[in-house]
Amino acid sequence: MEVGGTLLDRLRAWRRTTAKEAGVPAYVVLQNAALEQIAHGKPSTINDLRIISGVGAKRIEQYGEEILRLVAEREGKAQIGR
């Protein structure tokens, strides 16, 4: 089963860049399971992010808006293409 397709790829690329800038391993930013849940669930609010395992208050504060922007951009493009 494909989980989020291109969205998952974009999330992984964002995580890689974010981790490199912070000088930490990628899993410190977000673990694979959390990225997969985001790609599958396509959260649109901070409250949606809160129910994803591995996305706690600290990560929401640090990355929440950026994650939601990535999801919204991908979802917008998918809807335009329909």
mmCIF file of C-alpha atoms in Angstrom:
data_model
loop_
_atom_site.group_PDB
_atom_site.id
_atom_site.type_symbol
_atom_site.label_atom_id
_atom_site.label_comp_id
_atom_site.label_asym_id
_atom_site.label_seq_id
_atom_site.Cartn_x
_atom_site.Cartn_y
_atom_site.Cartn_z
ATOM 1 C CA MET A 1 0.000 0.000 0.000
ATOM 2 C CA GLU A 2 1.316 3.410 -0.948
ATOM 3 C CA VAL A 3 1.301 5.810 1.977
ATOM 4 C CA GLY A 4 0.968 9.400 0.821
ATOM 5 C CA GLY A 5 3.167 8.944 -2.251
ATOM 6 C CA THR A 6 4.848 12.201 -3.087
ATOM 7 C CA LEU A 7 3.855 13.774 0.239
ATOM 8 C CA LEU A 8 5.929 11.196 2.106
ATOM 9 C CA ASP A 9 8.876 11.928 -0.187
ATOM 10 C CA ARG A 10 8.507 15.668 0.461
ATOM 11 C CA LEU A 11 8.302 15.107 4.203
ATOM 12 C CA ARG A 12 11.448 12.980 4.123
ATOM 13 C CA ALA A 13 13.298 15.625 2.094
ATOM 14 C CA TRP A 14 12.169 18.341 4.535
ATOM 15 C CA ARG A 15 13.306 16.210 7.483
ATOM 16 C CA ARG A 16 16.696 15.576 5.884
ATOM 17 C CA THR A 17 17.256 19.306 5.273
ATOM 18 C CA THR A 18 16.007 20.283 8.731
ATOM 19 C CA ALA A 19 18.229 17.698 10.417
ATOM 20 C CA LYS A 20 21.278 18.766 8.426
ATOM 21 C CA GLU A 21 20.728 22.433 9.346
ATOM 22 C CA ALA A 22 20.371 21.487 13.028
ATOM 23 C CA GLY A 23 23.344 19.119 12.931
ATOM 24 C CA VAL A 24 21.323 16.171 14.216
ATOM 25 C CA PRO A 25 20.337 12.777 12.789
ATOM 26 C CA ALA A 26 17.087 12.780 10.790
ATOM 27 C CA TYR A 27 15.265 10.601 13.331
ATOM 28 C CA VAL A 28 15.751 13.327 15.958
ATOM 29 C CA VAL A 29 13.554 15.659 13.896
ATOM 30 C CA LEU A 30 10.809 13.056 13.344
ATOM 31 C CA GLN A 31 10.881 9.283 13.159
ATOM 32 C CA ASN A 32 9.797 7.364 10.057
ATOM 33 C CA ALA A 33 6.578 6.170 11.698
ATOM 34 C CA ALA A 34 5.501 9.751 12.423
ATOM 35 C CA LEU A 35 6.251 10.836 8.842
ATOM 36 C CA GLU A 36 4.218 7.910 7.525
ATOM 37 C CA GLN A 37 1.282 8.780 9.796
ATOM 38 C CA ILE A 38 1.418 12.405 8.646
ATOM 39 C CA ALA A 39 1.504 11.365 4.980
ATOM 40 C CA HIS A 40 -1.391 8.959 5.491
ATOM 41 C CA GLY A 41 -3.543 11.156 7.755
ATOM 42 C CA LYS A 42 -2.821 14.496 6.051
ATOM 43 C CA PRO A 43 -3.377 16.652 9.153
ATOM 44 C CA SER A 44 -4.673 20.158 8.548
ATOM 45 C CA THR A 45 -4.527 21.581 12.085
ATOM 46 C CA ILE A 46 -2.206 21.564 15.065
ATOM 47 C CA ASN A 47 -4.807 19.463 16.905
ATOM 48 C CA ASP A 48 -4.611 16.887 14.102
ATOM 49 C CA LEU A 49 -0.836 16.718 14.598
ATOM 50 C CA ARG A 50 -1.245 16.174 18.347
ATOM 51 C CA ILE A 51 -2.877 12.783 17.818
ATOM 52 C CA ILE A 52 0.047 11.471 15.766
ATOM 53 C CA SER A 53 2.367 9.268 17.783
ATOM 54 C CA GLY A 54 5.854 10.762 17.975
ATOM 55 C CA VAL A 55 4.728 14.336 17.393
ATOM 56 C CA GLY A 56 4.742 15.860 20.854
ATOM 57 C CA ALA A 57 4.433 19.438 22.053
ATOM 58 C CA LYS A 58 8.104 20.250 21.453
ATOM 59 C CA ARG A 59 8.058 19.033 17.857
ATOM 60 C CA ILE A 60 4.761 20.780 17.200
ATOM 61 C CA GLU A 61 6.262 24.015 18.511
ATOM 62 C CA GLN A 62 9.399 23.563 16.404
ATOM 63 C CA TYR A 63 7.975 22.134 13.195
ATOM 64 C CA GLY A 64 4.170 22.093 13.313
ATOM 65 C CA GLU A 65 3.443 25.029 11.035
ATOM 66 C CA GLU A 66 6.018 23.886 8.500
ATOM 67 C CA ILE A 67 4.620 20.345 8.438
ATOM 68 C CA LEU A 68 1.091 21.665 7.950
ATOM 69 C CA ARG A 69 2.323 23.919 5.130
ATOM 70 C CA LEU A 70 3.926 20.953 3.354
ATOM 71 C CA VAL A 71 0.731 18.916 3.679
ATOM 72 C CA ALA A 72 -1.444 21.813 2.483
ATOM 73 C CA GLU A 73 0.804 22.489 -0.509
ATOM 74 C CA ARG A 74 0.719 18.842 -1.554
ATOM 75 C CA GLU A 75 -3.021 18.536 -1.026
ATOM 76 C CA GLY A 76 -3.660 21.730 -2.990
ATOM 77 C CA LYS A 77 -1.643 20.430 -5.932
ATOM 78 C CA ALA A 78 -3.449 17.084 -5.802
ATOM 79 C CA GLN A 79 -6.841 18.797 -5.902
ATOM 80 C CA ILE A 80 -5.824 21.051 -8.794
ATOM 81 C CA GLY A 81 -4.722 18.017 -10.779
ATOM 82 C CA ARG A 82 -8.110 16.285 -10.443
#
